PDB file of C-alpha atoms and ligand atoms in Angstrom:
ATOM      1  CA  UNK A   1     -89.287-235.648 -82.518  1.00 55.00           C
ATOM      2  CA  UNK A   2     -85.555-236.628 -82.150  1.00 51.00           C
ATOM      3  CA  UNK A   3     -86.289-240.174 -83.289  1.00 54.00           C
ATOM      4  CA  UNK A   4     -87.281-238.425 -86.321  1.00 58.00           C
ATOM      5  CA  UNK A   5     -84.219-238.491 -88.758  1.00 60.00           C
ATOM      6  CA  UNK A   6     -84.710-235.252 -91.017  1.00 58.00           C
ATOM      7  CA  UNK A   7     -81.257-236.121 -92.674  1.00 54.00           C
ATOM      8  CA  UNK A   8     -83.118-237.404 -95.475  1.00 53.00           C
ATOM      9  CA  UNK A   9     -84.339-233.836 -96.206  1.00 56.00           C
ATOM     10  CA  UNK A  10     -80.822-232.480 -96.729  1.00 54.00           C
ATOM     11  CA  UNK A  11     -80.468-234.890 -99.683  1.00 62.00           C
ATOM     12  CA  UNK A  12     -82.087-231.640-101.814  1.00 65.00           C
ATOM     13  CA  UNK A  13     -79.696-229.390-101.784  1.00 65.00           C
ATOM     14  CA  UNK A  14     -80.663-225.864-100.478  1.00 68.00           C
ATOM     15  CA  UNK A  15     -79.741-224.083-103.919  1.00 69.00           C
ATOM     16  CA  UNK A  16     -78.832-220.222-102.422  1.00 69.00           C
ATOM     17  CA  UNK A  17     -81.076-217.705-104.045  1.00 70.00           C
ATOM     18  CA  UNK A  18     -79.636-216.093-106.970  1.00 66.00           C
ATOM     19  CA  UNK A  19     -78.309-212.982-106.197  1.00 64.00           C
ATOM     20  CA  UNK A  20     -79.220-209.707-108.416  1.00 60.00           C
ATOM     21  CA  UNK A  21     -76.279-207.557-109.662  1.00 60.00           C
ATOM     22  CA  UNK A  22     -77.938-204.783-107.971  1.00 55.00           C
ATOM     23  CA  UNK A  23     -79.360-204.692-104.208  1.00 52.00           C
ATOM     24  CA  UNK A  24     -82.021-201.551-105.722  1.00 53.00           C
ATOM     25  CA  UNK A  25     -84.067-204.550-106.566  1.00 46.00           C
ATOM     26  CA  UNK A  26     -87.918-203.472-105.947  1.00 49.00           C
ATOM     27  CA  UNK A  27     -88.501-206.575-103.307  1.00 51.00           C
ATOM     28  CA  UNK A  28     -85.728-205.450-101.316  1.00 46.00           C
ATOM     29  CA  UNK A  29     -87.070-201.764-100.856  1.00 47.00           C
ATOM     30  CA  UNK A  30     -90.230-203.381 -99.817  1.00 50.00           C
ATOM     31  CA  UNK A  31     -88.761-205.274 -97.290  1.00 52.00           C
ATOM     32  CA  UNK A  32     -86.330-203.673 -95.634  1.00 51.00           C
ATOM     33  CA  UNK A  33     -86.575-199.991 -94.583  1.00 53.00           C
ATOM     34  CA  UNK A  34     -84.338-198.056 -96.494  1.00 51.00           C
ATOM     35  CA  UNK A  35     -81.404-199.340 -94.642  1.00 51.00           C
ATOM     36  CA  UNK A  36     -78.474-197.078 -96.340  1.00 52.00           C
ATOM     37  CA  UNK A  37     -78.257-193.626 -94.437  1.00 51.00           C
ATOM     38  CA  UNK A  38     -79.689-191.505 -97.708  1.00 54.00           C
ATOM     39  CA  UNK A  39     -78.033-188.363 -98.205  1.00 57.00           C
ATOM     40  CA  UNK A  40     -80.330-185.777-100.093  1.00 70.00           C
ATOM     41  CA  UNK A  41     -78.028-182.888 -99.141  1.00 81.00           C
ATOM     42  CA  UNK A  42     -74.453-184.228-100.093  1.00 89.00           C
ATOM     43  CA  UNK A  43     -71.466-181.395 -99.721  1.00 93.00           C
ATOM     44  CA  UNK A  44     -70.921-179.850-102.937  1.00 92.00           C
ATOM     45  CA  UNK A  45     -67.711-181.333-103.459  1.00 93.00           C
ATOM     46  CA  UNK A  46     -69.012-184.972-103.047  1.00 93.00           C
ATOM     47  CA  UNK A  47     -71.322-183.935-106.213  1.00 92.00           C
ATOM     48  CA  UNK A  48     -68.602-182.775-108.243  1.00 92.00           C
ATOM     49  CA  UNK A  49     -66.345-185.760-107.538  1.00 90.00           C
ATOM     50  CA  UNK A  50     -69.703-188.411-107.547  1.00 92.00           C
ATOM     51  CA  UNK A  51     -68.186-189.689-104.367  1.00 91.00           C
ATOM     52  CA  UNK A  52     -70.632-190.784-101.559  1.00 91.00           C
ATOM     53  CA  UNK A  53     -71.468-188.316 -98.975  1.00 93.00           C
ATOM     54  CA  UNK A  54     -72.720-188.531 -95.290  1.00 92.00           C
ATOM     55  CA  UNK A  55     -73.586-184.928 -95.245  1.00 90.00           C
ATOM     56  CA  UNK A  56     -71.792-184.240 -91.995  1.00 90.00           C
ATOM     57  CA  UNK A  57     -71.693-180.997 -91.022  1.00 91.00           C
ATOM     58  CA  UNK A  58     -69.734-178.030 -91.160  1.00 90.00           C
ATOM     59  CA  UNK A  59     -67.104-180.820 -92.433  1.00 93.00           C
ATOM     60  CA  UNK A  60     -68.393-184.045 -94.803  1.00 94.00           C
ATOM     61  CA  UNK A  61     -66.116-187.334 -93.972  1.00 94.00           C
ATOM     62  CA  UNK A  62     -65.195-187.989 -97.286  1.00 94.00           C
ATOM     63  CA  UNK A  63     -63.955-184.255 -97.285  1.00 94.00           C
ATOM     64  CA  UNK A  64     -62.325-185.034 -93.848  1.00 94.00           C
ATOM     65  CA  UNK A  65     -60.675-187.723 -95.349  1.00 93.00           C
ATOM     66  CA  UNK A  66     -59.266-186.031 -98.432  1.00 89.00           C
ATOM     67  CA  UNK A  67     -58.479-183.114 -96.835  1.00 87.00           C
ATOM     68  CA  UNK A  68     -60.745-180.760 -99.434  1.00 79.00           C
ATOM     69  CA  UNK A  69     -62.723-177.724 -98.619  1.00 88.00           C
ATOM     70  CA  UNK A  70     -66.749-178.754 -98.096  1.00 93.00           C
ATOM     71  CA  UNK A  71     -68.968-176.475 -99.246  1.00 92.00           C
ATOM     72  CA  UNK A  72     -72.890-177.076 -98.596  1.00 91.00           C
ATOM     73  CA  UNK A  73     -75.616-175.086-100.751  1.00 88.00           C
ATOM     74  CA  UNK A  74     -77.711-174.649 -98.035  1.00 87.00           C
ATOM     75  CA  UNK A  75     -76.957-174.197 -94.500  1.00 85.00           C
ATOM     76  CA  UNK A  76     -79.988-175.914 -93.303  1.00 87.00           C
ATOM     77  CA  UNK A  77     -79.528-179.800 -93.702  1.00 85.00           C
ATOM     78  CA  UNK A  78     -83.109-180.253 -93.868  1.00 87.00           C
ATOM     79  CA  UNK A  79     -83.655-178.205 -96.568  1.00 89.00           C
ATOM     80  CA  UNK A  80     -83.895-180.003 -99.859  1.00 87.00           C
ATOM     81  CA  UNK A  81     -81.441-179.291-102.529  1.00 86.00           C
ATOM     82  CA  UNK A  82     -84.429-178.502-105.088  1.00 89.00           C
ATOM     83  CA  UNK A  83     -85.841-176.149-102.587  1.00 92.00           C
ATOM     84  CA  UNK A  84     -82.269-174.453-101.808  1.00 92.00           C
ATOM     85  CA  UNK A  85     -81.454-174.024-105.606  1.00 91.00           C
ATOM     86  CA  UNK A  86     -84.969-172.288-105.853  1.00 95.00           C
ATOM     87  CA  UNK A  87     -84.531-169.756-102.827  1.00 94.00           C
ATOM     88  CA  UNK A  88     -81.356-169.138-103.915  1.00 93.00           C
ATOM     89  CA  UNK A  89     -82.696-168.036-107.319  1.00 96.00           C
ATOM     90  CA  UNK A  90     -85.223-165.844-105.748  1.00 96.00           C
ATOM     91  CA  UNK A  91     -82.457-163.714-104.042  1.00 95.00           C
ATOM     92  CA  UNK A  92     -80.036-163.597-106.848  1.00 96.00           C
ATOM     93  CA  UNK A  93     -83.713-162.717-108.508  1.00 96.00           C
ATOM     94  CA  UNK A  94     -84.364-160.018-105.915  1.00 95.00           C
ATOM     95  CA  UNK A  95     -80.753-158.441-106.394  1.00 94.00           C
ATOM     96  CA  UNK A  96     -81.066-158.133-110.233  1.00 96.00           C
ATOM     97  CA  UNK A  97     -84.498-156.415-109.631  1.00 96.00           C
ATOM     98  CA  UNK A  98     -83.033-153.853-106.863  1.00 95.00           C
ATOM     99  CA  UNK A  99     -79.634-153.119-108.852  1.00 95.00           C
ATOM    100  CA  UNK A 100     -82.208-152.166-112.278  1.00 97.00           C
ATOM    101  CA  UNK A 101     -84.268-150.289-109.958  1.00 96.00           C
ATOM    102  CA  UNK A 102     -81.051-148.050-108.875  1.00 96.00           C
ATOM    103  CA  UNK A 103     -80.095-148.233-111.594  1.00 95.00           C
ATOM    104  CA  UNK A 104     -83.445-146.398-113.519  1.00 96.00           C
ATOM    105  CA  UNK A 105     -83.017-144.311-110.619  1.00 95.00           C
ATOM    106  CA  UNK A 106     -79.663-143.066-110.728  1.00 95.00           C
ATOM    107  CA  UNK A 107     -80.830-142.438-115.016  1.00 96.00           C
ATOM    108  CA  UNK A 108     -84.022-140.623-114.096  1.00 96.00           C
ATOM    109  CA  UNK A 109     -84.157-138.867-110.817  1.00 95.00           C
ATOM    110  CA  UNK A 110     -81.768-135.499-110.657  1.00 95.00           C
ATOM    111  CA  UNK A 111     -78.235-134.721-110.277  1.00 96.00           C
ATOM    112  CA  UNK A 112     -78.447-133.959-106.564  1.00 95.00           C
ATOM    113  CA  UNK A 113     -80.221-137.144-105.600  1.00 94.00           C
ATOM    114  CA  UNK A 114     -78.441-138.982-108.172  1.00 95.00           C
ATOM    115  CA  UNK A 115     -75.526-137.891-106.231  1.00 95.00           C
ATOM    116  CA  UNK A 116     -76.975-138.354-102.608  1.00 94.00           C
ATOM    117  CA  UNK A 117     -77.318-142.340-104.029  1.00 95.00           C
ATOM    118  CA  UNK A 118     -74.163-142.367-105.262  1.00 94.00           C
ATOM    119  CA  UNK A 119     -72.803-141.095-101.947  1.00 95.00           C
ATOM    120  CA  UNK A 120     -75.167-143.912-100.052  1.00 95.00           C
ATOM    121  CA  UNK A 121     -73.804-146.889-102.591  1.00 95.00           C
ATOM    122  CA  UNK A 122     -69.984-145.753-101.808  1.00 96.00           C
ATOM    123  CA  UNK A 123     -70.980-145.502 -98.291  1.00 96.00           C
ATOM    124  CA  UNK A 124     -71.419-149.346 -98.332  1.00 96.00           C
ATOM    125  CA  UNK A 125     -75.161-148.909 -97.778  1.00 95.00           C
ATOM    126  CA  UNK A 126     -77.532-151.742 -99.051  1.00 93.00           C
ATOM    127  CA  UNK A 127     -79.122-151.197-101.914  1.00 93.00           C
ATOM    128  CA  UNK A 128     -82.575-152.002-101.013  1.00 91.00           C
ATOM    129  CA  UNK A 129     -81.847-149.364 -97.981  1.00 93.00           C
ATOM    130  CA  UNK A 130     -81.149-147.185-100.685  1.00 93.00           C
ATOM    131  CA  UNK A 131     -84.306-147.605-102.669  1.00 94.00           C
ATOM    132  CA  UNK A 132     -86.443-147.830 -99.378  1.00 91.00           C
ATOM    133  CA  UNK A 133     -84.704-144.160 -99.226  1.00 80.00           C
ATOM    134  CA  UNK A 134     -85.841-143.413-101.969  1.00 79.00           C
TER     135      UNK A 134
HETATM  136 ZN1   ZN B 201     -69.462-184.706 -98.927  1.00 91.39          ZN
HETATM  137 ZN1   ZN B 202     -67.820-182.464 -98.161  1.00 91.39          ZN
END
């Protein structure tokens, strides 16, 4: 084998393979495992600003960096943002339906439990403890 001169095969030069602008190319996914940490729950201030975000936690790094306030929308990091936006519409959701309910309420019912209510709602009680009350 080392008498062998394989010199002769370097006369075709080894032409690199053309590179493609992007490295999203389909091939490469299948490849490689998805090498670049993904991100699904970037800080809210990485969103706004577009800039790339590691997700860290209670503090992002690129918020680290720049010194900005990082907000997340949902404190669980596993928690998709899709699924966070839609739990988080459930409970403003909830909280319309509770403040038309007292609302009705405080219309309908009389004076003195109107009042009793309005004693409950200055007393910083919650208002579903105030329609459970009810
Ligand atoms: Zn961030
Ligand atoms: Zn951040």
């Amino acid at each position: 084998m080392s008498g062998y001169d394989d010199s002769a095969r370097s006369f075709r030069p080894l032409l690199p393979r053309p590179q493609p602008a992007g490295d999203d190319s389909v091939d490469a996914d299948a490849h490689l495992p998805s090498k670049r940490p993904h991100t699904r729950n970037a800080c809210e201030d990485c969103r706004r600003r577009k800039t790339k975000c590691d997700g860290k936690r209670p503090i992002c790094s690129t918020c680290t960096s720049n010194g900005g306030s990082c907000t997340f929308l949902s404190p669980n990091p596993d928690e998709s943002r899709s699924s966070a936006i839609k739990r988080k519409y459930d409970e403003a959701q909830d909280r319309v339906s509770n403040h038309e309910e007292l609302y009705t309420l405080l219309k309908t019912r009389s004076q003195a439990e109107a009042t009793e209510m309005l004693h409950r709602i200055r007393a910083g009680v919650a208002v579903d403890s105030i329609l459970r009350y009810v």
